[in-house]
Amino acid sequence: MHLTGGNKSVTDKLNKTFKLHAVKAARLDKEEKKSNKNYFYITMASVKYNAKEKLSVVYEDHVYTGGAHGMDATKSYNYDLRTGKELKLSKYVKDDTQMEKVEKSISNSLLAMYNAGVSIFEEHIYDFQLDQTSEFFLYDKGIVIRFYPYEVAPYAKGFVDIEVPFSKFNQ
């Protein structure tokens, strides 16, 4: 991932962050391959949002060290492109009342998925971990909360992304 254009000091700062993620992944891959030639660590970056001077880039990391399947991780980088400041979930979900509204919206989405036959753990429709450190990224109408494999669905489902429109919690 390499940004161009815009405010050079901001672009340089963000590119440094993205490069550090990629370099760390390459180092970890090299370490895994030393342990066993069949082991690996890979990372993939994607731009999820780039509008209104805001940027969301999501890295998905996968490590395989034997067994039935590898382990997945994700890291969201959300920035204000004018200032280079990282955007935390607390910028959007400011208090407990808003967090409760986000949780309700997520539960409604998980329930709709479950009722539509999507593999969602029934016991986690209303019982999931969500706090200000949860992974999220922006989309044109709000935020997307990302759940890891096994958090709300089986591993085979992968990451589960739930859109929560600003209108659901900024009322």
PDB file of C-alpha atoms in Angstrom:
ATOM      1  CA  MET A   1       0.000   0.000   0.000  1.00  0.00           C
ATOM      2  CA  HIS A   2       1.456   3.350  -1.010  1.00  0.00           C
ATOM      3  CA  LEU A   3      -0.408   6.647  -1.010  1.00  0.00           C
ATOM      4  CA  THR A   4       0.333   9.504  -3.386  1.00  0.00           C
ATOM      5  CA  GLY A   5      -0.901  13.068  -3.649  1.00  0.00           C
ATOM      6  CA  GLY A   6      -2.440  15.231  -0.970  1.00  0.00           C
ATOM      7  CA  ASN A   7      -0.560  16.753   1.936  1.00  0.00           C
ATOM      8  CA  LYS A   8       2.986  15.376   1.647  1.00  0.00           C
ATOM      9  CA  SER A   9       3.683  15.225   5.391  1.00  0.00           C
ATOM     10  CA  VAL A  10       0.414  13.347   5.978  1.00  0.00           C
ATOM     11  CA  THR A  11       1.028  11.017   3.027  1.00  0.00           C
ATOM     12  CA  ASP A  12       4.575  10.301   4.231  1.00  0.00           C
ATOM     13  CA  LYS A  13       3.330   9.543   7.764  1.00  0.00           C
ATOM     14  CA  LEU A  14       0.636   7.143   6.547  1.00  0.00           C
ATOM     15  CA  ASN A  15       2.972   5.444   4.072  1.00  0.00           C
ATOM     16  CA  LYS A  16       5.417   4.846   6.916  1.00  0.00           C
ATOM     17  CA  THR A  17       2.646   3.175   8.946  1.00  0.00           C
ATOM     18  CA  PHE A  18       1.609   0.969   6.024  1.00  0.00           C
ATOM     19  CA  LYS A  19       5.225   0.065   5.246  1.00  0.00           C
ATOM     20  CA  LEU A  20       5.839  -0.951   8.873  1.00  0.00           C
ATOM     21  CA  HIS A  21       2.876  -3.329   8.699  1.00  0.00           C
ATOM     22  CA  ALA A  22       4.166  -4.895   5.481  1.00  0.00           C
ATOM     23  CA  VAL A  23       7.767  -5.170   6.727  1.00  0.00           C
ATOM     24  CA  LYS A  24       6.590  -6.837   9.943  1.00  0.00           C
ATOM     25  CA  ALA A  25       4.567  -9.341   7.899  1.00  0.00           C
ATOM     26  CA  ALA A  26       7.578 -10.119   5.698  1.00  0.00           C
ATOM     27  CA  ARG A  27       9.780 -10.648   8.764  1.00  0.00           C
ATOM     28  CA  LEU A  28       7.209 -12.959  10.355  1.00  0.00           C
ATOM     29  CA  ASP A  29       6.869 -14.908   7.105  1.00  0.00           C
ATOM     30  CA  LYS A  30      10.622 -15.418   7.004  1.00  0.00           C
ATOM     31  CA  GLU A  31      10.594 -16.626  10.617  1.00  0.00           C
ATOM     32  CA  GLU A  32       7.751 -19.066   9.951  1.00  0.00           C
ATOM     33  CA  LYS A  33       9.518 -20.501   6.894  1.00  0.00           C
ATOM     34  CA  LYS A  34      12.649 -21.068   9.003  1.00  0.00           C
ATOM     35  CA  SER A  35      10.565 -23.211  11.368  1.00  0.00           C
ATOM     36  CA  ASN A  36       8.955 -25.212   8.586  1.00  0.00           C
ATOM     37  CA  LYS A  37       9.008 -24.675   4.825  1.00  0.00           C
ATOM     38  CA  ASN A  38       5.213 -25.197   4.717  1.00  0.00           C
ATOM     39  CA  TYR A  39       4.493 -22.434   7.233  1.00  0.00           C
ATOM     40  CA  PHE A  40       3.775 -18.886   6.102  1.00  0.00           C
ATOM     41  CA  TYR A  41       2.568 -15.437   7.097  1.00  0.00           C
ATOM     42  CA  ILE A  42       0.835 -13.259   4.539  1.00  0.00           C
ATOM     43  CA  THR A  43      -0.848  -9.885   4.623  1.00  0.00           C
ATOM     44  CA  MET A  44      -3.219  -8.186   2.216  1.00  0.00           C
ATOM     45  CA  ALA A  45      -4.264  -4.538   2.278  1.00  0.00           C
ATOM     46  CA  SER A  46      -7.428  -3.029   0.868  1.00  0.00           C
ATOM     47  CA  VAL A  47      -8.816   0.476   0.784  1.00  0.00           C
ATOM     48  CA  LYS A  48     -12.303   0.307   2.276  1.00  0.00           C
ATOM     49  CA  TYR A  49     -13.070   4.029   2.207  1.00  0.00           C
ATOM     50  CA  ASN A  50     -11.462   7.072   0.616  1.00  0.00           C
ATOM     51  CA  ALA A  51     -13.781  10.072   0.564  1.00  0.00           C
ATOM     52  CA  LYS A  52     -14.533  13.315   2.413  1.00  0.00           C
ATOM     53  CA  GLU A  53     -10.853  13.568   3.406  1.00  0.00           C
ATOM     54  CA  LYS A  54     -11.100  10.305   5.378  1.00  0.00           C
ATOM     55  CA  LEU A  55      -9.304   7.048   4.630  1.00  0.00           C
ATOM     56  CA  SER A  56      -9.868   3.500   5.884  1.00  0.00           C
ATOM     57  CA  VAL A  57      -7.308   0.851   4.980  1.00  0.00           C
ATOM     58  CA  VAL A  58      -7.735  -2.681   6.291  1.00  0.00           C
ATOM     59  CA  TYR A  59      -4.963  -5.252   6.491  1.00  0.00           C
ATOM     60  CA  GLU A  60      -5.867  -8.921   6.732  1.00  0.00           C
ATOM     61  CA  ASP A  61      -3.087 -11.150   8.041  1.00  0.00           C
ATOM     62  CA  HIS A  62      -3.030 -14.924   7.848  1.00  0.00           C
ATOM     63  CA  VAL A  63      -0.513 -17.224   9.498  1.00  0.00           C
ATOM     64  CA  TYR A  64      -0.334 -20.953   8.928  1.00  0.00           C
ATOM     65  CA  THR A  65       1.735 -23.088  11.313  1.00  0.00           C
ATOM     66  CA  GLY A  66       0.118 -26.450  10.731  1.00  0.00           C
ATOM     67  CA  GLY A  67      -3.209 -27.860  11.769  1.00  0.00           C
ATOM     68  CA  ALA A  68      -6.628 -27.739  10.180  1.00  0.00           C
ATOM     69  CA  HIS A  69      -6.354 -24.073   9.197  1.00  0.00           C
ATOM     70  CA  GLY A  70      -4.367 -20.946   9.834  1.00  0.00           C
ATOM     71  CA  MET A  71      -5.129 -18.054  12.117  1.00  0.00           C
ATOM     72  CA  ASP A  72      -6.443 -14.713  10.906  1.00  0.00           C
ATOM     73  CA  ALA A  73      -5.931 -11.191  12.178  1.00  0.00           C
ATOM     74  CA  THR A  74      -7.071  -7.817  10.965  1.00  0.00           C
ATOM     75  CA  LYS A  75      -5.963  -4.248  11.543  1.00  0.00           C
ATOM     76  CA  SER A  76      -7.928  -1.202  10.461  1.00  0.00           C
ATOM     77  CA  TYR A  77      -6.178   2.091   9.847  1.00  0.00           C
ATOM     78  CA  ASN A  78      -8.602   5.022   9.812  1.00  0.00           C
ATOM     79  CA  TYR A  79      -7.252   8.511   9.193  1.00  0.00           C
ATOM     80  CA  ASP A  80      -8.198  12.101   8.619  1.00  0.00           C
ATOM     81  CA  LEU A  81      -6.280  12.951   5.437  1.00  0.00           C
ATOM     82  CA  ARG A  82      -6.104  16.665   6.282  1.00  0.00           C
ATOM     83  CA  THR A  83      -4.283  16.180   9.584  1.00  0.00           C
ATOM     84  CA  GLY A  84      -2.937  12.616   9.478  1.00  0.00           C
ATOM     85  CA  LYS A  85      -4.677  11.980  12.790  1.00  0.00           C
ATOM     86  CA  GLU A  86      -5.862   8.437  13.425  1.00  0.00           C
ATOM     87  CA  LEU A  87      -9.631   8.182  13.753  1.00  0.00           C
ATOM     88  CA  LYS A  88     -10.673   6.079  16.733  1.00  0.00           C
ATOM     89  CA  LEU A  89     -14.081   4.481  17.183  1.00  0.00           C
ATOM     90  CA  SER A  90     -14.714   6.970  20.013  1.00  0.00           C
ATOM     91  CA  LYS A  91     -14.801   9.777  17.416  1.00  0.00           C
ATOM     92  CA  TYR A  92     -17.986   8.233  16.041  1.00  0.00           C
ATOM     93  CA  VAL A  93     -19.437   6.327  19.017  1.00  0.00           C
ATOM     94  CA  LYS A  94     -19.052   8.906  21.732  1.00  0.00           C
ATOM     95  CA  ASP A  95     -20.863   7.487  24.754  1.00  0.00           C
ATOM     96  CA  ASP A  96     -22.595   4.456  26.265  1.00  0.00           C
ATOM     97  CA  THR A  97     -25.972   5.408  24.800  1.00  0.00           C
ATOM     98  CA  GLN A  98     -24.545   5.457  21.281  1.00  0.00           C
ATOM     99  CA  MET A  99     -22.674   2.187  21.938  1.00  0.00           C
ATOM    100  CA  GLU A 100     -25.940   0.538  22.989  1.00  0.00           C
ATOM    101  CA  LYS A 101     -27.546   1.722  19.735  1.00  0.00           C
ATOM    102  CA  VAL A 102     -24.615   0.325  17.730  1.00  0.00           C
ATOM    103  CA  GLU A 103     -24.948  -3.010  19.578  1.00  0.00           C
ATOM    104  CA  LYS A 104     -28.676  -3.109  18.850  1.00  0.00           C
ATOM    105  CA  SER A 105     -28.069  -2.410  15.153  1.00  0.00           C
ATOM    106  CA  ILE A 106     -25.433  -5.162  15.014  1.00  0.00           C
ATOM    107  CA  SER A 107     -27.773  -7.625  16.739  1.00  0.00           C
ATOM    108  CA  ASN A 108     -30.544  -6.772  14.269  1.00  0.00           C
ATOM    109  CA  SER A 109     -28.163  -7.397  11.350  1.00  0.00           C
ATOM    110  CA  LEU A 110     -26.880 -10.672  12.822  1.00  0.00           C
ATOM    111  CA  LEU A 111     -30.458 -11.828  13.439  1.00  0.00           C
ATOM    112  CA  ALA A 112     -31.444 -11.000   9.852  1.00  0.00           C
ATOM    113  CA  MET A 113     -28.423 -12.930   8.560  1.00  0.00           C
ATOM    114  CA  TYR A 114     -29.253 -15.894  10.804  1.00  0.00           C
ATOM    115  CA  ASN A 115     -32.903 -15.874   9.668  1.00  0.00           C
ATOM    116  CA  ALA A 116     -31.720 -15.767   6.042  1.00  0.00           C
ATOM    117  CA  GLY A 117     -29.735 -18.986   6.584  1.00  0.00           C
ATOM    118  CA  VAL A 118     -26.277 -17.450   6.994  1.00  0.00           C
ATOM    119  CA  SER A 119     -24.047 -19.395   9.391  1.00  0.00           C
ATOM    120  CA  ILE A 120     -24.188 -17.137  12.435  1.00  0.00           C
ATOM    121  CA  PHE A 121     -23.850 -18.472  15.977  1.00  0.00           C
ATOM    122  CA  GLU A 122     -27.340 -18.044  17.437  1.00  0.00           C
ATOM    123  CA  GLU A 123     -25.918 -17.586  20.944  1.00  0.00           C
ATOM    124  CA  HIS A 124     -23.845 -14.591  19.758  1.00  0.00           C
ATOM    125  CA  ILE A 125     -26.595 -12.625  18.054  1.00  0.00           C
ATOM    126  CA  TYR A 126     -27.068 -10.629  21.261  1.00  0.00           C
ATOM    127  CA  ASP A 127     -23.853 -11.589  23.042  1.00  0.00           C
ATOM    128  CA  PHE A 128     -20.660 -10.382  21.387  1.00  0.00           C
ATOM    129  CA  GLN A 129     -17.631  -8.354  22.378  1.00  0.00           C
ATOM    130  CA  LEU A 130     -17.761  -4.693  21.353  1.00  0.00           C
ATOM    131  CA  ASP A 131     -15.845  -1.795  22.854  1.00  0.00           C
ATOM    132  CA  GLN A 132     -13.836   1.237  21.792  1.00  0.00           C
ATOM    133  CA  THR A 133     -10.919  -1.001  20.728  1.00  0.00           C
ATOM    134  CA  SER A 134     -13.017  -3.069  18.306  1.00  0.00           C
ATOM    135  CA  GLU A 135     -11.871  -3.104  14.696  1.00  0.00           C
ATOM    136  CA  PHE A 136     -13.903  -0.852  12.428  1.00  0.00           C
ATOM    137  CA  PHE A 137     -13.687   1.038   9.175  1.00  0.00           C
ATOM    138  CA  LEU A 138     -15.731   3.680   7.455  1.00  0.00           C
ATOM    139  CA  TYR A 139     -18.206   3.349   4.618  1.00  0.00           C
ATOM    140  CA  ASP A 140     -20.242   6.023   2.863  1.00  0.00           C
ATOM    141  CA  LYS A 141     -23.149   5.967   5.353  1.00  0.00           C
ATOM    142  CA  GLY A 142     -21.454   5.034   8.620  1.00  0.00           C
ATOM    143  CA  ILE A 143     -19.097   2.542  10.199  1.00  0.00           C
ATOM    144  CA  VAL A 144     -18.465  -1.147   9.659  1.00  0.00           C
ATOM    145  CA  ILE A 145     -17.711  -3.261  12.714  1.00  0.00           C
ATOM    146  CA  ARG A 146     -15.494  -6.239  11.912  1.00  0.00           C
ATOM    147  CA  PHE A 147     -15.706  -9.517  13.803  1.00  0.00           C
ATOM    148  CA  TYR A 148     -12.972 -12.153  13.717  1.00  0.00           C
ATOM    149  CA  PRO A 149     -13.642 -15.744  12.655  1.00  0.00           C
ATOM    150  CA  TYR A 150     -15.336 -17.623  15.519  1.00  0.00           C
ATOM    151  CA  GLU A 151     -16.581 -14.422  17.223  1.00  0.00           C
ATOM    152  CA  VAL A 152     -20.075 -14.519  15.726  1.00  0.00           C
ATOM    153  CA  ALA A 153     -19.789 -17.188  13.018  1.00  0.00           C
ATOM    154  CA  PRO A 154     -17.794 -20.310  12.120  1.00  0.00           C
ATOM    155  CA  TYR A 155     -14.215 -19.998  10.878  1.00  0.00           C
ATOM    156  CA  ALA A 156     -15.301 -20.826   7.313  1.00  0.00           C
ATOM    157  CA  LYS A 157     -17.395 -17.620   7.222  1.00  0.00           C
ATOM    158  CA  GLY A 158     -14.224 -15.559   7.646  1.00  0.00           C
ATOM    159  CA  PHE A 159     -14.395 -12.023   8.950  1.00  0.00           C
ATOM    160  CA  VAL A 160     -17.952 -10.814   9.479  1.00  0.00           C
ATOM    161  CA  ASP A 161     -18.446  -7.140   8.617  1.00  0.00           C
ATOM    162  CA  ILE A 162     -21.577  -5.432   9.900  1.00  0.00           C
ATOM    163  CA  GLU A 163     -22.543  -2.022   8.542  1.00  0.00           C
ATOM    164  CA  VAL A 164     -23.974   0.409  11.080  1.00  0.00           C
ATOM    165  CA  PRO A 165     -25.336   3.590   9.499  1.00  0.00           C
ATOM    166  CA  PHE A 166     -24.691   6.841  11.381  1.00  0.00           C
ATOM    167  CA  SER A 167     -28.462   7.325  11.423  1.00  0.00           C
ATOM    168  CA  LYS A 168     -28.811   4.290  13.735  1.00  0.00           C
ATOM    169  CA  PHE A 169     -26.780   5.825  16.568  1.00  0.00           C
ATOM    170  CA  ASN A 170     -26.499   9.575  15.965  1.00  0.00           C
ATOM    171  CA  GLN A 171     -30.131  10.418  16.725  1.00  0.00           C
TER     172      GLN A 171
END
